[in-house]
XYZ file of C-alpha atoms in Angstrom:
640
model
C 166.735 119.414 97.812
C 163.712 119.098 95.559
C 161.395 116.101 95.831
C 162.669 113.155 93.885
C 160.509 111.935 90.978
C 160.177 108.234 90.624
C 158.369 106.172 87.931
C 156.012 103.759 89.606
C 154.845 100.792 87.673
C 151.270 99.535 87.865
C 150.249 96.395 85.996
C 146.761 95.970 84.551
C 145.927 92.526 83.348
C 144.499 92.471 79.838
C 141.783 90.169 78.484
C 144.576 87.892 77.070
C 146.136 87.564 80.504
C 148.982 89.896 79.469
C 150.125 92.976 81.274
C 150.425 96.494 80.105
C 152.781 98.605 82.244
C 151.761 102.195 82.690
C 154.433 104.558 83.937
C 153.116 107.280 86.246
C 155.199 109.897 87.891
C 154.601 110.780 91.624
C 156.423 113.355 93.654
C 157.936 111.513 96.599
C 158.923 113.162 99.912
C 162.513 114.435 100.100
C 162.965 112.210 103.069
C 160.790 109.644 104.781
C 160.337 111.824 107.886
C 159.516 115.139 106.185
C 157.322 114.159 103.267
C 154.099 115.962 102.305
C 151.148 113.874 101.025
C 149.049 114.701 98.062
C 146.550 117.543 98.761
C 143.543 115.343 98.175
C 144.769 112.667 100.546
C 142.756 113.601 103.613
C 143.141 110.983 106.374
C 139.473 110.417 106.803
C 138.917 109.964 103.054
C 141.902 107.701 102.732
C 140.786 105.519 105.586
C 137.194 105.176 104.340
C 138.293 104.308 100.809
C 141.173 101.890 101.426
C 140.853 100.291 104.798
C 137.723 98.180 104.126
C 139.410 96.761 100.977
C 142.710 95.849 102.712
C 141.530 94.411 105.999
C 141.316 90.633 106.371
C 138.006 90.935 108.211
C 135.867 93.983 109.186
C 137.491 94.334 112.569
C 139.830 97.043 113.915
C 141.866 97.295 117.142
C 142.310 100.580 118.964
C 145.306 101.544 121.057
C 144.453 103.445 124.178
C 148.102 103.639 125.328
C 149.361 105.987 122.561
C 150.146 103.228 120.024
C 152.173 100.878 122.354
C 149.727 97.967 122.306
C 146.644 96.974 120.345
C 144.843 94.593 122.801
C 142.120 92.170 121.761
C 139.678 93.676 124.150
C 139.709 96.952 122.338
C 138.742 95.369 119.044
C 135.728 96.858 117.307
C 133.734 96.412 114.133
C 135.401 98.287 111.276
C 133.544 101.361 110.022
C 134.365 104.022 107.451
C 134.597 106.607 110.180
C 138.238 107.556 110.927
C 139.132 106.501 114.551
C 140.445 109.121 116.907
C 143.026 106.711 118.253
C 145.753 104.758 116.592
C 143.948 101.893 114.919
C 145.189 98.653 113.296
C 143.098 96.258 111.189
C 143.118 92.480 111.377
C 145.254 90.972 108.582
C 143.572 87.571 108.598
C 139.897 86.750 108.433
C 137.849 84.193 110.301
C 138.654 81.645 107.683
C 142.409 82.006 108.278
C 143.091 83.765 105.033
C 144.169 87.382 104.006
C 143.177 89.567 101.161
C 146.466 91.550 101.038
C 150.047 91.130 102.043
C 151.057 93.679 104.715
C 154.759 94.603 104.678
C 155.904 96.754 107.553
C 159.288 98.355 107.286
C 160.319 99.455 110.766
C 162.761 102.435 111.018
C 163.675 101.532 114.609
C 165.560 98.471 113.434
C 168.230 100.018 111.265
C 167.289 103.682 110.678
C 165.398 105.578 108.030
C 168.030 105.206 105.358
C 167.897 101.430 105.548
C 164.102 101.487 105.376
C 164.324 103.565 102.170
C 166.811 101.175 100.556
C 164.719 98.088 101.497
C 161.556 99.644 100.129
C 163.122 100.594 96.800
C 164.572 97.092 96.402
C 161.092 95.637 97.173
C 159.516 97.985 94.607
C 162.021 96.739 91.982
C 161.131 93.086 92.826
C 157.410 93.710 92.788
C 157.771 95.409 89.416
C 159.711 92.489 88.006
C 156.878 90.168 89.090
C 154.264 92.386 87.475
C 152.674 93.273 90.865
C 150.874 96.423 91.908
C 151.062 97.824 95.362
C 150.009 100.670 97.719
C 152.552 102.442 99.918
C 152.301 104.834 102.883
C 154.734 106.191 105.421
C 154.689 107.028 109.129
C 155.736 110.221 110.828
C 158.598 108.343 112.445
C 160.124 107.215 109.130
C 158.613 103.668 108.848
C 156.904 102.519 105.709
C 154.110 100.147 104.885
C 153.597 98.342 101.512
C 150.287 96.656 100.828
C 150.069 94.048 97.972
C 146.271 93.438 97.426
C 145.275 89.955 96.076
C 142.505 88.941 93.822
C 142.197 85.652 95.605
C 142.676 85.232 99.306
C 145.623 83.174 100.462
C 146.046 81.032 103.455
C 147.933 81.901 106.618
C 150.733 79.397 105.839
C 151.277 80.710 102.318
C 151.346 84.345 103.426
C 153.664 83.633 106.305
C 156.076 81.742 104.023
C 156.292 84.569 101.540
C 156.742 87.330 104.161
C 159.369 85.349 106.074
C 161.292 84.827 102.856
C 161.118 88.590 102.154
C 162.188 89.251 105.667
C 165.387 87.326 105.028
C 166.067 89.720 102.132
C 165.198 92.912 103.854
C 166.594 93.652 107.304
C 164.085 96.317 108.243
C 161.030 94.261 107.357
C 159.001 93.219 110.409
C 157.716 89.628 109.800
C 155.620 89.259 112.986
C 152.288 90.661 111.704
C 152.028 87.725 109.371
C 153.274 85.213 111.913
C 150.278 85.424 114.191
C 146.879 84.428 112.926
C 144.935 85.815 115.885
C 146.816 89.031 116.658
C 148.395 89.988 113.315
C 147.313 93.572 112.631
C 148.760 96.722 111.163
C 147.794 100.388 110.756
C 146.446 101.195 107.283
C 146.627 104.499 105.375
C 144.908 107.319 107.190
C 145.162 105.827 110.627
C 146.261 108.208 113.445
C 149.918 107.661 114.507
C 151.199 107.485 118.089
C 153.519 110.414 117.504
C 150.840 112.639 116.008
C 149.862 112.844 112.392
C 148.617 109.986 110.324
C 149.759 107.201 107.968
C 150.299 109.254 104.767
C 149.868 107.824 101.313
C 153.032 108.036 99.111
C 150.760 108.300 96.026
C 147.485 109.829 95.130
C 144.279 108.349 96.618
C 142.881 107.693 93.207
C 145.832 105.596 92.192
C 145.800 103.677 95.546
C 142.149 103.078 95.246
C 142.559 101.772 91.711
C 145.149 99.261 92.988
C 142.898 98.127 95.827
C 139.806 97.794 93.462
C 141.797 95.781 90.842
C 144.214 93.660 92.894
C 146.895 91.273 91.735
C 145.762 88.210 89.938
C 146.644 84.604 91.035
C 149.163 84.525 88.130
C 151.062 87.312 89.681
C 150.913 85.674 93.127
C 152.302 82.508 91.630
C 155.100 84.531 89.992
C 156.061 86.033 93.304
C 156.232 82.655 94.975
C 158.158 81.253 92.076
C 160.757 83.915 92.306
C 161.117 83.332 96.047
C 161.009 79.550 95.808
C 164.528 79.031 97.183
C 163.927 81.537 100.098
C 160.622 79.901 100.943
C 162.232 76.479 100.976
C 164.925 77.787 103.251
C 162.463 79.260 105.848
C 160.509 75.981 105.829
C 163.649 74.048 106.452
C 164.492 76.320 109.367
C 161.094 75.821 110.700
C 161.487 72.035 110.422
C 164.713 72.215 112.531
C 163.248 74.455 115.147
C 161.674 72.869 118.189
C 158.078 73.967 118.280
C 156.693 73.504 121.788
C 153.143 74.684 122.236
C 151.737 75.159 125.687
C 150.484 71.641 126.323
C 149.832 72.021 130.047
C 146.848 70.097 131.126
C 144.379 71.329 133.662
C 143.039 69.065 136.448
C 140.064 67.227 135.046
C 136.529 68.403 135.714
C 134.242 66.084 137.659
C 131.534 66.937 135.083
C 133.669 65.965 132.008
C 135.273 62.616 131.308
C 137.257 63.770 128.301
C 138.574 67.024 126.901
C 140.483 67.956 123.790
C 144.208 68.312 124.463
C 145.590 71.813 124.787
C 148.068 71.068 122.014
C 145.315 70.296 119.548
C 143.261 73.341 120.703
C 146.322 75.572 120.180
C 146.864 74.249 116.684
C 143.164 74.890 115.843
C 143.425 78.343 117.262
C 146.787 79.532 115.830
C 147.385 77.386 112.733
C 150.917 76.703 114.085
C 152.195 73.142 114.419
C 155.337 71.072 114.788
C 156.709 70.698 111.292
C 158.763 67.701 112.356
C 155.568 65.848 113.396
C 153.143 66.995 110.726
C 154.528 67.312 107.239
C 151.734 69.310 105.774
C 148.705 71.427 106.711
C 146.552 68.384 105.808
C 148.304 66.218 108.342
C 147.922 68.902 111.037
C 144.222 69.424 110.293
C 143.524 65.652 110.360
C 145.214 65.500 113.762
C 142.993 68.258 115.041
C 139.800 66.615 113.717
C 140.763 63.319 115.241
C 141.520 65.007 118.592
C 138.127 66.781 118.536
C 136.370 63.417 117.772
C 138.278 61.632 120.551
C 137.247 64.350 122.958
C 133.551 63.690 122.299
C 132.790 66.637 120.191
C 130.280 66.492 117.325
C 130.797 67.478 113.759
C 128.437 70.341 114.246
C 130.617 71.664 117.111
C 133.697 71.741 114.914
C 131.687 73.371 111.998
C 130.517 76.032 114.359
C 133.908 76.854 115.571
C 135.229 77.193 112.056
C 132.357 79.316 110.763
C 132.241 81.656 113.799
C 136.004 82.236 113.750
C 136.755 80.424 117.041
C 139.276 78.148 115.309
C 140.786 80.283 112.481
C 143.824 78.058 112.395
C 141.855 74.978 111.469
C 139.838 77.055 109.041
C 142.967 78.248 107.280
C 143.828 74.533 106.577
C 140.620 74.220 104.499
C 141.053 77.585 102.662
C 142.791 75.842 99.788
C 139.467 74.500 98.728
C 136.727 76.580 97.112
C 134.175 77.713 99.648
C 131.508 75.300 98.556
C 133.898 72.346 99.045
C 135.276 73.212 102.523
C 132.507 71.704 104.668
C 132.256 68.506 102.508
C 136.015 68.184 102.896
C 135.599 68.651 106.704
C 132.944 65.852 106.635
C 135.385 63.460 104.904
C 138.069 64.199 107.361
C 135.585 63.634 110.209
C 134.565 60.253 108.847
C 138.145 59.288 108.579
C 138.746 60.328 112.171
C 135.761 58.267 113.392
C 136.949 55.224 111.392
C 140.429 55.551 112.893
C 139.199 55.897 116.429
C 136.900 52.855 116.041
C 139.742 50.809 114.615
C 142.084 51.687 117.485
C 139.472 51.596 120.282
C 140.059 47.842 121.030
C 143.861 48.197 121.171
C 143.621 51.015 123.674
C 141.001 49.455 125.946
C 141.432 50.585 129.428
C 144.056 53.175 128.545
C 142.580 56.415 129.820
C 144.611 59.465 128.928
C 142.720 61.752 131.240
C 144.365 62.254 134.648
C 142.297 61.509 137.694
C 142.861 63.801 140.569
C 143.924 61.784 143.687
C 142.835 64.562 145.936
C 139.473 64.992 147.572
C 137.544 68.071 148.704
C 138.962 69.932 151.626
C 137.252 70.242 154.972
C 135.165 73.425 154.948
C 133.894 73.343 158.514
C 135.624 74.794 161.555
C 137.059 72.563 164.254
C 135.408 72.463 167.542
C 137.042 72.565 170.948
C 137.853 68.817 170.806
C 138.871 68.866 167.109
C 135.463 67.508 165.793
C 133.862 69.088 162.738
C 130.870 71.293 163.578
C 128.083 70.141 161.223
C 125.679 72.497 159.681
C 122.670 72.312 157.385
C 123.500 73.003 153.755
C 120.221 74.870 153.237
C 120.959 77.054 156.294
C 124.418 77.742 155.024
C 123.200 78.813 151.498
C 120.822 81.202 153.178
C 123.554 82.703 155.158
C 125.837 82.956 152.104
C 123.141 84.751 150.151
C 122.654 87.234 153.017
C 126.412 87.702 153.030
C 126.202 88.482 149.287
C 123.759 91.256 150.257
C 126.245 92.557 152.746
C 128.846 92.463 149.942
C 126.643 94.620 147.742
C 126.148 97.178 150.527
C 129.872 97.332 151.365
C 131.279 97.494 147.811
C 131.009 101.261 147.674
C 133.944 101.428 150.182
C 136.373 99.881 147.750
C 137.849 102.665 145.464
C 137.727 102.257 141.798
C 141.331 101.325 141.376
C 143.019 98.109 140.359
C 143.486 97.182 143.992
C 139.844 97.887 144.830
C 138.530 95.943 141.878
C 140.788 93.000 142.638
C 139.604 92.816 146.265
C 136.021 92.821 145.127
C 136.817 89.889 142.867
C 138.634 88.020 145.672
C 135.482 88.348 147.791
C 133.430 86.954 144.967
C 135.760 83.982 144.683
C 135.303 83.261 148.348
C 131.561 83.531 147.920
C 131.601 81.082 145.009
C 133.804 78.744 146.981
C 131.338 78.903 149.893
C 128.421 78.018 147.552
C 130.416 75.157 146.002
C 130.955 73.563 149.462
C 127.708 74.695 151.051
C 129.525 76.291 153.938
C 130.400 79.732 155.133
C 133.847 78.346 156.098
C 136.278 78.291 153.170
C 139.629 76.511 153.140
C 140.740 77.129 149.655
C 144.468 78.115 149.236
C 145.808 81.297 147.698
C 146.632 79.384 144.495
C 143.068 78.154 144.101
C 141.844 81.704 144.563
C 144.464 82.954 142.127
C 143.052 80.685 139.385
C 139.594 81.895 140.196
C 140.545 85.608 140.059
C 143.202 85.671 137.419
C 145.695 87.096 139.931
C 149.041 85.893 141.174
C 148.850 83.849 144.400
C 151.058 86.244 146.242
C 148.745 89.082 145.220
C 145.752 87.103 146.557
C 147.483 86.595 149.832
C 148.099 90.387 150.224
C 144.468 91.127 149.450
C 143.230 88.604 151.937
C 145.481 90.052 154.664
C 143.991 93.482 153.880
C 140.370 92.241 153.804
C 140.567 90.526 157.129
C 142.202 93.582 158.793
C 139.417 95.978 157.945
C 136.961 97.291 160.493
C 133.812 95.137 160.308
C 135.403 92.815 157.684
C 133.479 90.544 155.290
C 135.945 87.671 155.920
C 137.536 86.521 159.108
C 140.614 84.251 159.513
C 139.630 81.334 161.638
C 142.775 79.233 161.446
C 146.037 79.649 159.673
C 147.182 76.942 157.240
C 149.308 74.051 158.237
C 151.110 71.555 155.948
C 149.012 71.041 152.831
C 145.925 72.775 154.431
C 145.059 76.301 153.346
C 144.032 79.169 155.627
C 140.467 78.691 156.969
C 138.300 81.736 156.390
C 134.712 82.433 157.437
C 132.415 84.743 155.621
C 131.290 87.374 158.047
C 128.259 89.722 157.842
C 129.566 93.053 159.283
C 127.415 94.456 162.097
C 127.027 97.897 160.455
C 125.095 96.443 157.481
C 123.673 93.266 159.098
C 120.130 94.542 159.513
C 120.013 95.969 156.000
C 121.493 92.825 154.513
C 118.879 90.684 156.155
C 116.025 93.009 154.928
C 117.272 92.989 151.309
C 115.846 90.338 148.987
C 118.315 87.787 147.807
C 119.695 88.310 144.326
C 118.910 85.494 141.878
C 121.546 83.622 140.067
C 125.103 82.423 140.943
C 127.820 84.531 142.304
C 130.890 84.365 139.956
C 134.537 84.757 140.444
C 136.402 85.991 137.323
C 135.243 83.885 134.416
C 138.064 83.215 131.989
C 136.929 85.472 129.164
C 137.150 88.519 131.493
C 140.847 87.944 131.957
C 141.046 89.514 128.481
C 138.143 91.849 128.621
C 138.943 93.267 132.127
C 137.449 93.552 135.556
C 135.095 96.487 134.844
C 133.573 94.405 131.996
C 133.105 91.525 134.370
C 131.204 93.654 136.837
C 129.066 95.297 134.225
C 128.183 91.964 132.640
C 127.355 90.558 135.998
C 124.990 93.340 136.752
C 123.195 92.930 133.465
C 123.102 89.144 133.866
C 121.424 89.349 137.256
C 118.991 92.188 136.416
C 115.420 91.281 135.900
C 115.054 93.885 133.110
C 117.463 95.645 130.791
C 119.414 98.527 132.421
C 120.370 101.936 131.148
C 123.872 103.252 131.613
C 123.146 105.295 134.770
C 121.570 102.274 136.529
C 124.596 100.264 135.726
C 126.791 102.932 137.270
C 124.749 102.636 140.497
C 124.626 98.811 140.347
C 128.412 98.297 139.722
C 129.758 101.052 141.930
C 131.986 102.130 138.965
C 132.441 105.512 137.397
C 130.416 106.437 134.343
C 133.552 106.472 132.250
C 134.527 102.976 133.332
C 131.002 101.649 132.703
C 130.872 103.309 129.250
C 134.170 101.758 128.217
C 133.103 98.388 129.572
C 129.869 98.558 127.587
C 131.842 99.431 124.432
C 134.013 96.388 124.929
C 131.139 94.004 125.684
C 129.111 95.279 122.685
C 132.085 94.868 120.414
C 132.154 91.139 121.098
C 128.304 90.764 121.011
C 128.034 89.898 124.645
C 125.413 92.684 125.165
C 123.079 94.639 122.977
C 121.374 97.979 123.256
C 117.662 98.260 122.776
C 115.696 101.150 121.167
C 115.012 102.548 124.724
C 118.892 102.809 125.164
C 118.827 100.134 127.869
C 121.405 97.235 127.733
C 120.784 93.490 127.975
C 122.832 90.327 127.755
C 123.045 88.389 124.489
C 122.619 84.883 125.789
C 123.472 83.235 122.475
C 127.150 84.415 122.820
C 129.114 81.760 124.670
C 131.564 83.014 127.212
C 133.530 79.767 127.004
C 133.875 79.739 123.242
C 134.854 83.379 123.315
C 137.567 82.607 126.015
C 138.707 79.762 123.717
C 138.946 82.270 120.814
C 141.043 84.621 122.896
C 143.349 81.813 123.942
C 142.626 82.556 127.624
C 142.195 78.920 128.495
C 145.847 78.403 127.558
C 146.872 81.024 130.170
C 144.710 79.303 132.816
C 146.219 75.942 131.967
C 149.744 77.386 132.209
C 148.933 78.877 135.629
C 147.585 75.527 136.854
C 150.639 73.696 135.625
C 152.907 76.112 137.391
C 150.959 75.668 140.673
C 150.972 71.862 140.335
C 154.733 71.845 140.168
C 154.951 74.184 143.133
C 152.621 71.911 145.016
C 154.863 68.890 144.305
C 157.936 70.746 145.524
C 156.076 71.844 148.604
C 155.054 68.316 149.510
C 158.584 67.036 148.943
C 159.916 69.642 151.306
C 157.347 68.676 153.940
C 158.202 65.000 153.647
C 161.862 65.784 154.284
C 161.535 68.324 157.034
C 158.153 68.412 158.831
C 157.954 64.733 159.572
C 161.199 64.846 161.484
C 160.161 67.623 163.925
C 157.146 68.145 166.245
C 155.988 71.416 164.649
C 156.567 73.436 161.439
C 159.656 75.547 161.498
C 159.283 79.219 162.163
C 159.890 81.829 159.467
C 163.370 82.496 160.757
C 164.585 78.962 160.258
C 165.468 76.908 157.210
C 162.098 77.235 155.461
C 161.266 78.383 151.960
C 158.953 81.202 152.797
C 160.166 83.316 149.855
C 159.100 80.570 147.349
C 155.949 79.523 149.172
C 154.133 82.393 150.856
C 151.356 80.041 151.860
C 150.852 76.283 151.598
C 149.279 75.249 148.323
C 145.896 73.661 148.371
C 144.985 70.144 147.443
C 141.778 71.105 145.709
C 141.518 74.048 143.312
C 138.786 76.145 141.777
C 139.958 75.190 138.258
C 136.545 73.580 137.492
C 135.196 77.137 137.263
C 137.530 77.863 134.419
C 137.065 74.671 132.447
C 133.758 73.128 133.064
C 131.190 75.701 133.930
C 128.715 76.369 131.073
C 129.014 79.705 129.382
């Protein structure tokens, strides 16, 4: 069959706000899977011309697993150079708005024929609204339609329109516009996971003309007016749905008396809220502002989070105002929140919503022959721990650069940090506490501890197995084969850190590289980082790219790397949503701890000793007794 010719409408607003429809003929591919693009549509040229105009912000995510995922840690600054890997741009900007509507028609849902039918129906509808669009197609038969907008629209407005269209067209994937933080899509010219690229279904000159002269607010209003009933329907469904954000609270920090609730933080981050509780975006944003004020934040803290893109959800609620009016509007909301809190302060006197932990610090000293604690000098213990850290540096080369090896190195760091926290070489933190500190599952931590203590000349020794609510008691041990060298080495300045929350997203290699730069007296070149971290050059190079992409490090003219101290690790973790993951892990362990104590109260108190593994004992559920004091403070209260 010969290629089918189709008249494509493109609307150009006139000076009198009217539209002149130009009919232009383009040769379309015979089928969506075997089409040939226009000769001038070179992928690199298409990418450079269109992607910067369509992206919600100048950021792009690369896929290193052949297009399966586009993780946040592989996000980079957008450049005109065509990526060598499948690349997807961010749809929404830091202010929670988008400059184009991205419509992804997925051939895996109902097949190529259904995609073609849906796209042609969409084209007819866009034409009826007077809209102009850009279209491309994938090697696997999927199609993307981009509707550029003259004025940016908010996350809520874009989501409503795309969800309404999704109810009309079965093959339309609505998810890119349903996620403010992770909504992204490949643009024309991007490499495809099956080989080839996203191919334009029109000439580049025409597509560029559409991108440079996008659809006016009048056309956007016409699109919404035509979809008014469908938009009302999706809002009604959203009102009926039970929206349950992750509201798990972490144990309070001894350094903080108040903290913004996780529900409010999630609303500020994602722009999603319970429609049955907050009728409008304005109600939701006022709730967030009030929560921030109640948590002891300052107005400057909220402004910084909005301007830096840490809270794009909250920023999207102010996007309805002109840019010059947004901060004054925030100031008015802040004043209203302060007035409300002062008015209600007296009625809630003595009602503290922050949970106080009833537990105390565990014993971290070994028992003597008669059961008495062996006392030690904290200064002496810190000296011993620093020497142990030297031994750790000398022994780390023995751990292979694998997921297991990197995890064991991090478990040892968590033990070292726990020892510094308690001023003792003896550590009685349970597997679950170490799991929070390392980002691992508690069963994985238990297996790593068993392997570490079974090594020849181990760095940790099991002193006493856990009983009841007590965790296993470990002692930091300086191996004999490196003892002399460890004592001769100078102590490294700074703290030893377990896995800080932000590196749950950025990865263990990035954590080790950042640690090396953080503790170095001077900036380090790449090869010195390879030596300091005991990682391969490839792993170090990739970690440096990740850290630099998020402005955690910078490269000087002499090609040496140094830490950017102005970038907050905590605020970046908040932007990634990692604190929500930590809170969920803590909540799960809290429930398991309650169940464990209930089992103990029913069984252990009636017998002289704990039951053996072969008896009626929930070993499968609880591989080790949970601890009464966790390392969660490291995740929620530590500066940076």
